[in-house]
Structure formats: C-alpha cells, structure tokens
Short mmCIF file of C-alpha atoms in Angstrom, two decimals:
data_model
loop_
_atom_site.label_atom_id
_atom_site.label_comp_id
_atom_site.label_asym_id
_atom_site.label_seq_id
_atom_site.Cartn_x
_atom_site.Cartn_y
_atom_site.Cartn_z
CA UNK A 277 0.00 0.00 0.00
CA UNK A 278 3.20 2.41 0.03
CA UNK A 279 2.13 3.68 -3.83
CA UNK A 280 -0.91 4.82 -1.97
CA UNK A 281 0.56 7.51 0.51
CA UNK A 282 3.84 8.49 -1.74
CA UNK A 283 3.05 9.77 -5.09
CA UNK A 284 4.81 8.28 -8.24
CA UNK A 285 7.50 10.50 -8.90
CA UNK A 286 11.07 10.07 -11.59
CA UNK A 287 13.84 8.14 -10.41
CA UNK A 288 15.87 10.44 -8.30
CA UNK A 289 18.94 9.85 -11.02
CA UNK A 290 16.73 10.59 -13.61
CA UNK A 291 15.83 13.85 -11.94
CA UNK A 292 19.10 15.19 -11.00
CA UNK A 293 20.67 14.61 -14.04
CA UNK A 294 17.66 16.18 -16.03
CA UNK A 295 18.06 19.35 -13.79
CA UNK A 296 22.52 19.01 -14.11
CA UNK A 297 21.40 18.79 -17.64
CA UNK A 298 18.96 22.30 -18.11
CA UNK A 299 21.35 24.07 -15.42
CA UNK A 300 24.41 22.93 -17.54
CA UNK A 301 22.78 24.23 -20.71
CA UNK A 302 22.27 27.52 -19.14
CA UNK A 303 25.69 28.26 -17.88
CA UNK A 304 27.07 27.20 -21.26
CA UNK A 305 24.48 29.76 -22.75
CA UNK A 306 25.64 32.13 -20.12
CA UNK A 307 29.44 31.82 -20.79
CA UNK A 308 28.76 31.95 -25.21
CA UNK A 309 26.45 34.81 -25.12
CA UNK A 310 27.02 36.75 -21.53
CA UNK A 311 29.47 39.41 -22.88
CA UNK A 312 26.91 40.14 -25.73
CA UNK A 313 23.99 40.40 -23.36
CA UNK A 314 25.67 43.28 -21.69
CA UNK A 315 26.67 44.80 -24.69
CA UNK A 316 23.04 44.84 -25.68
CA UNK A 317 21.91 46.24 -22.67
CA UNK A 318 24.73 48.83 -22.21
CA UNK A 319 21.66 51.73 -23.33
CA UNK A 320 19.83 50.98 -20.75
CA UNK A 321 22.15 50.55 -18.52
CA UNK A 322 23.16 54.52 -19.54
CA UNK A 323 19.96 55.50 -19.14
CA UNK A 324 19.53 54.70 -16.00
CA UNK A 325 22.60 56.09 -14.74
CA UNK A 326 21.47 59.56 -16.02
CA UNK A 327 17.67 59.01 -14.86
CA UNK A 328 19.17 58.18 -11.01
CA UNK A 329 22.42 61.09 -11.75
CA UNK A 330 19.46 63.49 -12.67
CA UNK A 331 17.25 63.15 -9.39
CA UNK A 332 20.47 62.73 -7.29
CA UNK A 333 22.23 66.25 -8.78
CA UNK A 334 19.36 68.38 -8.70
CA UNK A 335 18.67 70.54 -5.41
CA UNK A 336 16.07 68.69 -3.36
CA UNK A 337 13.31 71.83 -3.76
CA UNK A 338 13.21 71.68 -7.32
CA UNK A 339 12.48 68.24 -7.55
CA UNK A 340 10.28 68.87 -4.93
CA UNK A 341 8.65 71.67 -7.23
CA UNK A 342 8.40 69.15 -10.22
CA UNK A 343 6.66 66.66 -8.72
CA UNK A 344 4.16 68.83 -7.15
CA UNK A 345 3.82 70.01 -10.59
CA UNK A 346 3.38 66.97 -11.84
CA UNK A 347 0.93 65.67 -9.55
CA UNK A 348 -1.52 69.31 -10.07
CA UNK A 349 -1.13 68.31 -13.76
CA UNK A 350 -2.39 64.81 -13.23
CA UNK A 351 -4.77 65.50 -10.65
CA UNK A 352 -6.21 68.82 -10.44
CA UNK A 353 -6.34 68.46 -6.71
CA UNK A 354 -5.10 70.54 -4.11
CA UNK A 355 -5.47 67.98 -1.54
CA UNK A 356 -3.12 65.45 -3.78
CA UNK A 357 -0.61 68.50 -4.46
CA UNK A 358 -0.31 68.55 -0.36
CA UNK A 359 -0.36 64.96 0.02
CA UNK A 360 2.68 64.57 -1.83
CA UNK A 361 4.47 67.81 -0.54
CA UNK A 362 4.18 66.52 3.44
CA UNK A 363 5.12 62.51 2.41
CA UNK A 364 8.61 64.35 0.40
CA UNK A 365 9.18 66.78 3.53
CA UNK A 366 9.11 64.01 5.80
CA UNK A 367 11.10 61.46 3.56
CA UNK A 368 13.77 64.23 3.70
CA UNK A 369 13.39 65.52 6.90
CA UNK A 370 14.39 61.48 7.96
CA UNK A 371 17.36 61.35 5.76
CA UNK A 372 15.69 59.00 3.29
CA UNK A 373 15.76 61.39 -0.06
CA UNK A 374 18.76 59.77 -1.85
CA UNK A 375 17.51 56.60 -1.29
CA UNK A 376 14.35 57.79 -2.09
CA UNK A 377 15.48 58.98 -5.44
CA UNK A 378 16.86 56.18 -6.35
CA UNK A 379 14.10 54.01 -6.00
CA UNK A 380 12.33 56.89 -8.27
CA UNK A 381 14.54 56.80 -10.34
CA UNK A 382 14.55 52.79 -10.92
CA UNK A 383 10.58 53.49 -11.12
CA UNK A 384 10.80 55.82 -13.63
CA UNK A 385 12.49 53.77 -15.67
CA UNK A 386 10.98 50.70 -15.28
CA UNK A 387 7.56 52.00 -16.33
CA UNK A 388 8.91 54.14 -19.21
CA UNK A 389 10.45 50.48 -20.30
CA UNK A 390 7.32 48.85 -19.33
CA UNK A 391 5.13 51.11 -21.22
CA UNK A 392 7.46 50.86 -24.36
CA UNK A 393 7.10 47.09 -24.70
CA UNK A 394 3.78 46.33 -23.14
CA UNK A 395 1.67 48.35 -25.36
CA UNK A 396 2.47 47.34 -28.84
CA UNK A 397 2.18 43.60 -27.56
CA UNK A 398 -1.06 44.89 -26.15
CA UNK A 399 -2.16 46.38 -29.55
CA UNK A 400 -1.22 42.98 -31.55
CA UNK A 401 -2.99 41.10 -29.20
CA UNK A 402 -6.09 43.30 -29.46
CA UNK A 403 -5.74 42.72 -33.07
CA UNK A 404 -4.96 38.52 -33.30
CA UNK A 405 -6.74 36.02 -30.89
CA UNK A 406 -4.83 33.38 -32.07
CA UNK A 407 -1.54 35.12 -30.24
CA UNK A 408 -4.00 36.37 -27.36
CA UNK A 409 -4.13 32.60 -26.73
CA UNK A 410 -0.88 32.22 -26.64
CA UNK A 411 0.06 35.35 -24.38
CA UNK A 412 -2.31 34.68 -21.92
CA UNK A 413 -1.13 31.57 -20.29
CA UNK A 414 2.64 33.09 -20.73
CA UNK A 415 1.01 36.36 -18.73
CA UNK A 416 -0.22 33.79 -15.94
CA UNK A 417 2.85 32.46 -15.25
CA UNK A 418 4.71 35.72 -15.35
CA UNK A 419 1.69 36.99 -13.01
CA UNK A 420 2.04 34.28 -10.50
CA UNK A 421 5.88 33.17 -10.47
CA UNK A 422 7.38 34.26 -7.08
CA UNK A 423 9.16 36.90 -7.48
CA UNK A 424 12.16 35.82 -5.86
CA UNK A 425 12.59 33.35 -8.91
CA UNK A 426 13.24 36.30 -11.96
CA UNK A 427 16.15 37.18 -9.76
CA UNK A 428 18.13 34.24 -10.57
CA UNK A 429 18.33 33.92 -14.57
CA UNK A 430 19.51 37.59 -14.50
CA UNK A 431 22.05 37.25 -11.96
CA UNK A 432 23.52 34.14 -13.88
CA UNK A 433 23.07 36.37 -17.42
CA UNK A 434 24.20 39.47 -16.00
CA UNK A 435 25.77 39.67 -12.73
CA UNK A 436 24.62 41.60 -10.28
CA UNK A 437 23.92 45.11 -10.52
CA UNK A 438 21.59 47.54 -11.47
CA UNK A 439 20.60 46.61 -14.91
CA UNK A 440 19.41 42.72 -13.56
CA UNK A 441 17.55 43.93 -11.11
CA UNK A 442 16.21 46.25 -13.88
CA UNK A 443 15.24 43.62 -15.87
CA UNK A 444 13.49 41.36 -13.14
CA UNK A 445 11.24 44.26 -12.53
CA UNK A 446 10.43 44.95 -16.05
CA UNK A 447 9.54 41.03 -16.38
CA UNK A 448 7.39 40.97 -12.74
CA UNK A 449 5.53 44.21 -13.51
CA UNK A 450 5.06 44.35 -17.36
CA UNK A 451 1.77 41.96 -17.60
CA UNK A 452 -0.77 44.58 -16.31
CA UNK A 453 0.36 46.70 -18.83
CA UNK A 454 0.06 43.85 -21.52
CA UNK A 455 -3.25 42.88 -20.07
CA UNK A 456 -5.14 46.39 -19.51
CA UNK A 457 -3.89 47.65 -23.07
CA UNK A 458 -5.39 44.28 -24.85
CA UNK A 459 -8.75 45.12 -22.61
CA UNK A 460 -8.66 48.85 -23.28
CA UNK A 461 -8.50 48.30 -27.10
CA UNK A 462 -10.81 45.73 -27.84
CA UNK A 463 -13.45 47.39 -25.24
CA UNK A 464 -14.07 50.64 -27.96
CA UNK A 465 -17.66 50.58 -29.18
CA UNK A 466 -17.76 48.60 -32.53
CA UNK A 467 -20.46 51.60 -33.70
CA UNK A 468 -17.26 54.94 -33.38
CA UNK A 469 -14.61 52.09 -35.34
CA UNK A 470 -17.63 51.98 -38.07
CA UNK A 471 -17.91 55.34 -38.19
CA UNK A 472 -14.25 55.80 -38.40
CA UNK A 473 -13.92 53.19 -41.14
CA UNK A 474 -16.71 55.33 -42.80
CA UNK A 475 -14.58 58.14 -42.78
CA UNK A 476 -12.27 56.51 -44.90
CA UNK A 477 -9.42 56.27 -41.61
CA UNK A 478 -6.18 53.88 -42.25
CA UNK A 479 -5.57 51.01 -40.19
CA UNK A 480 -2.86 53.42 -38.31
CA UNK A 481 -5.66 56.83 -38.49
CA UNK A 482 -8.05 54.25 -36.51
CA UNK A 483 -5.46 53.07 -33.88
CA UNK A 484 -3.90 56.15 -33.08
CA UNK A 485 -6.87 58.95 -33.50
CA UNK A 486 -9.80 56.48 -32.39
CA UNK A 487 -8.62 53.20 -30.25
CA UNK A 488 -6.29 54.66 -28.19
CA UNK A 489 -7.24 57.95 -27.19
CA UNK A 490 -10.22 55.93 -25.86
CA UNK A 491 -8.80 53.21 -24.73
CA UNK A 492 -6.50 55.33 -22.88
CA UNK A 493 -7.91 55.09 -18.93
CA UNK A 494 -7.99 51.63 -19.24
CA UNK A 495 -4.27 51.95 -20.21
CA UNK A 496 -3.95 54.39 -17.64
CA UNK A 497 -5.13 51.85 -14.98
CA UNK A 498 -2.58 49.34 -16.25
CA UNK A 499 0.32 51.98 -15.45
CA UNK A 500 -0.80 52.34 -12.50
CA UNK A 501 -0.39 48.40 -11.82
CA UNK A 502 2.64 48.30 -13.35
CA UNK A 503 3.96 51.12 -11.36
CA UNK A 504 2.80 49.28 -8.31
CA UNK A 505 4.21 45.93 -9.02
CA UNK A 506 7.64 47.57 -10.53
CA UNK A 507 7.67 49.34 -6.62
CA UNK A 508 7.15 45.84 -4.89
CA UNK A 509 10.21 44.21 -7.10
CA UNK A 510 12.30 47.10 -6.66
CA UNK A 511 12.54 46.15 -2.73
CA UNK A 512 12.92 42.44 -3.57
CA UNK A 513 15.37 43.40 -6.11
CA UNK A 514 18.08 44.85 -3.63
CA UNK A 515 19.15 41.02 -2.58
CA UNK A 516 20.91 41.59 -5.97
CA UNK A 517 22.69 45.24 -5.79
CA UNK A 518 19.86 47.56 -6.89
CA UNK A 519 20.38 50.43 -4.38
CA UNK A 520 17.46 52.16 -2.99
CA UNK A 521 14.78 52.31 -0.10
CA UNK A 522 15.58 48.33 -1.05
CA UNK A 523 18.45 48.03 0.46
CA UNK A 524 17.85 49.13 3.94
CA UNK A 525 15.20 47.15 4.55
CA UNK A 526 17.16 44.64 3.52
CA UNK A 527 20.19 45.12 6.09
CA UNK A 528 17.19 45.42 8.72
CA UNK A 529 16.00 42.16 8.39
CA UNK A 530 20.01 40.82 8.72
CA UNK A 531 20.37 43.25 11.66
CA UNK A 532 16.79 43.06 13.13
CA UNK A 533 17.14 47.24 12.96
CA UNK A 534 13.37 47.65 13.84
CA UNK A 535 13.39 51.28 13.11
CA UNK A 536 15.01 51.34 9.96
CA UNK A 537 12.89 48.97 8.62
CA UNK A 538 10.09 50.33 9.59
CA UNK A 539 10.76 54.79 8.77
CA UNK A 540 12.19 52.78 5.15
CA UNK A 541 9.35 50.54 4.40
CA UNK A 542 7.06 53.85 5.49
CA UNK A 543 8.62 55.61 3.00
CA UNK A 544 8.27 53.18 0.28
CA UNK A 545 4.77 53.46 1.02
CA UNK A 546 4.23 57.36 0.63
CA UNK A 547 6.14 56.61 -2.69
CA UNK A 548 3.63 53.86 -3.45
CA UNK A 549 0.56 56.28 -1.95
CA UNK A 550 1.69 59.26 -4.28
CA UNK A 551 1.94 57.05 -7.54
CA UNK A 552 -1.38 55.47 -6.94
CA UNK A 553 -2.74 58.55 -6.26
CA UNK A 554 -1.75 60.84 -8.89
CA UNK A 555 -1.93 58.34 -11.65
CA UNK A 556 -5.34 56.77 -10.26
CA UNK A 557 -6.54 61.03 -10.37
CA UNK A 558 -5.30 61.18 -14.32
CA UNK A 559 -7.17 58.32 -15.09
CA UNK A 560 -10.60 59.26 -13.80
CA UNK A 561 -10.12 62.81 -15.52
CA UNK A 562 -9.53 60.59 -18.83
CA UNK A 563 -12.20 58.81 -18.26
CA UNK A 564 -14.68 61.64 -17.02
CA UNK A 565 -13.29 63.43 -20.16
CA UNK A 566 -14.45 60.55 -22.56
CA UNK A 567 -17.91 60.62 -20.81
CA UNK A 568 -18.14 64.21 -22.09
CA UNK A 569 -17.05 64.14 -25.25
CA UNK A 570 -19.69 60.94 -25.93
CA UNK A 571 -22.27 62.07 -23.73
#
C-alpha cells in the first residue's frame, strides 16, 4: 500500500541529471552569449545612470517643485498636491531622499520600459486572438511566479547590478500593462470604429486617432499596476545590488534594525501612496473626459 501515501515521482537519477542537464545548458548559454547580453543592454544601462544622476544632482526643492507640478497636472487636486508635498518633507526631513530617489529613479524607468514594450504587444494582441491565446497563459505564469525566482536567470546572465535587477522588474511588472492595453483596445464601441472606417481612416488613423485615445484610462489603470508591481520588485530586487529604499530594509531584516525597517518601508509606502494617487486622479479625468465628449 506504500504507492498509496507516496506519489509516483522520476527516479531520483533521472531527476538530477535532467536538472545538471537544463542548469548545464544555461551556464554554457551564459558563458557563449554573456558578454553580448551586456553589450546589448549597455543603453539601458546609460539611461539609467542619467535618470538616477538626474534626481540625485538636482537641489532637493526643485524636484520637490516638479513633482508637485506633476501631480496638479495629473490631478487637479489641491489635496493630492499637499499629500505629496508633506510625504517628500518628511522622507527628507528622515534622511531618506537619496535613497528615495533612487528608488524613483529605478521606477521611472521601469515604467517608461514597461510602457514601451507592453503596449504594442497589447495592440497585436487586441488585433490577433490566435496570439492572445498564446500570451495569456505566458502572462499567468509571469503573473504568479514568485518573485524571488526572476532574480536568478539575470544574476547568472548578468551579474549583479543595477541593470538585472532592472530587468526582473520589467519582467514581474510588465503583464498589467500587456493585459489592460489588450482590454482597453478591444473594449471601444464597434459603432465609433464603423464610423471611423466610414470616414475613410487607415488602419494606423483608426489606432492612433480612435482606439487609443479611448482606450486610454484603461491603459492608464494598467500603469498604475505596473507602477505598483515595478515598486514591490524594486525592494525584492536589492538582494541583488539595486540600491534604494531596497536596500535598507534589507540590512534590517540581517540586523533586526526595527526602526530602519520600519521609517524605510514607510517611506516606500508614501512613494507607493503618491503614484497610486496621482496616476489613479489622471485616469478618472480621462475617463470623465471621454464621458463628455460621448455624452
């Protein structure tokens, strides 16, 4: 009756020598192609250095001034403006602002990167169930992986270092933005595309003049996921160098330093809180704009 409690499972030889063999296979693929990998990812690499050189160099109440700009821009609100003016005093006032800005910085660049790739493979995918089909599962997976997990094929590809870590959080924060842009696209009424078609618009008139100006707050909502999710990795991604609010939470949990996890992870949060809310405020005026314009 033992096959009825232990579950038929490969020969343990079997098994370790099919993992030797895939882990073998990557290391080899690692050592032929590793130097060209970082060649290939030298831009980004660049730009990120000047993104994080950009918020680090410039006198704390300008940036201050340009994100409260940002945010009225966004939001409109007065009570978001001030929100994000008392979560930057304090962040400073606690000696947390470089860190802070690095973790912006990373952000930034993440979602800009994010945002680049995830909405053309949202537009084909509007446009071709057949690959829809074949995205979605690969979405799921990316979606529910741990996140601990991406860290690993970078670091053997890449080192470690700012650009992995880069790269994990593109990968664990980029299917939201896939997702939301497929949704936002194929959600435009069928009647405005008929109209448009009536018009005489081009494939590319249609897309850019019609689908996505009104698919754009469900876009909106997906940068606002991806922005979350790229904030969550950035933490997790400071086991492999990426410097940033990260990184002393980090040494807090080795150190069981109570209070700097706990002013660090607060911070995160009021970084998290001001994203959310300023991007969450564009998209309602997007879509209270739409409303008007079809009401």
């Amino acid at each position: 009756m033992d096959w009825f409690y232990t579950f038929p499972h490969m020969d343990d030889n079997a098994l370790r020598d099919l993992k030797k063999g895939i882990d073998d296979a990557f290391r080899a693929f690692t050592r032929a192609y590793g130097d060209a990998l970082e060649t290939f990812f030298y831009p980004l690499q660049q730009f990120l250095i000047y993104a994080e050189r950009f918020m680090l160099k410039t006198p704390w109440p300008i940036m201050v001034l340009l994100v409260l700009a940002l945010a009225w821009g966004a939001s409109r609100s007065w009570r978001i403006v001030v929100g994000c003016l008392v979560t930057l005093l304090v962040i400073g006032y606690f000696d947390m602002w470089e860190d802070t800005m690095r973790t912006v910085s990373m952000i930034f660049v993440s979602t800009i990167l994010s945002i680049t790739i995830g909405i053309p493979i949202g537009i084909a995918m509007s446009r071709s169930d057949g690959l829809r089909s074949v995205m979605n599962p690969i979405l799921d997976v990316m979606q529910t992986m741990p996140s601990f997990v991406y860290l690993i094929p970078v670091v053997m590809l890449l080192g470690i270092g700012k650009v992995p870590g880069l790269i994990a959080v593109v990968i664990y924060a980029i299917p939201p933005m896939i997702r939301l842009t497929d949704l936002g696209v194929r959600l435009v009424d069928k009647d405005v595309l008929e109209a448009a078609d009536a018009f005489g618009s081009s494939p590319w008139q249609k897309l850019t003049k019609v689908q996505l100006p009104l698919a754009l707050p469900t876009i909106m909502a997906g940068i606002n996921q991806t922005i979350m999710m790229a904030l969550a990795m950035v933490v997790i991604a400071s086991m492999i160098g990426v410097q940033g609010l990260g990184q002393p939470v980090l040494k807090a949990i080795a150190n069981q330093y109570f209070t700097l996890g706990i002013f660090n992870g607060l911070a995160i949060v009021g970084i998290a809180v001001i994203f959310d809310r300023v991007s969450q405020a564009y998209g309602q005026r997007l879509q209270k704009h739409r409303e008007i314009v079809h009401g």
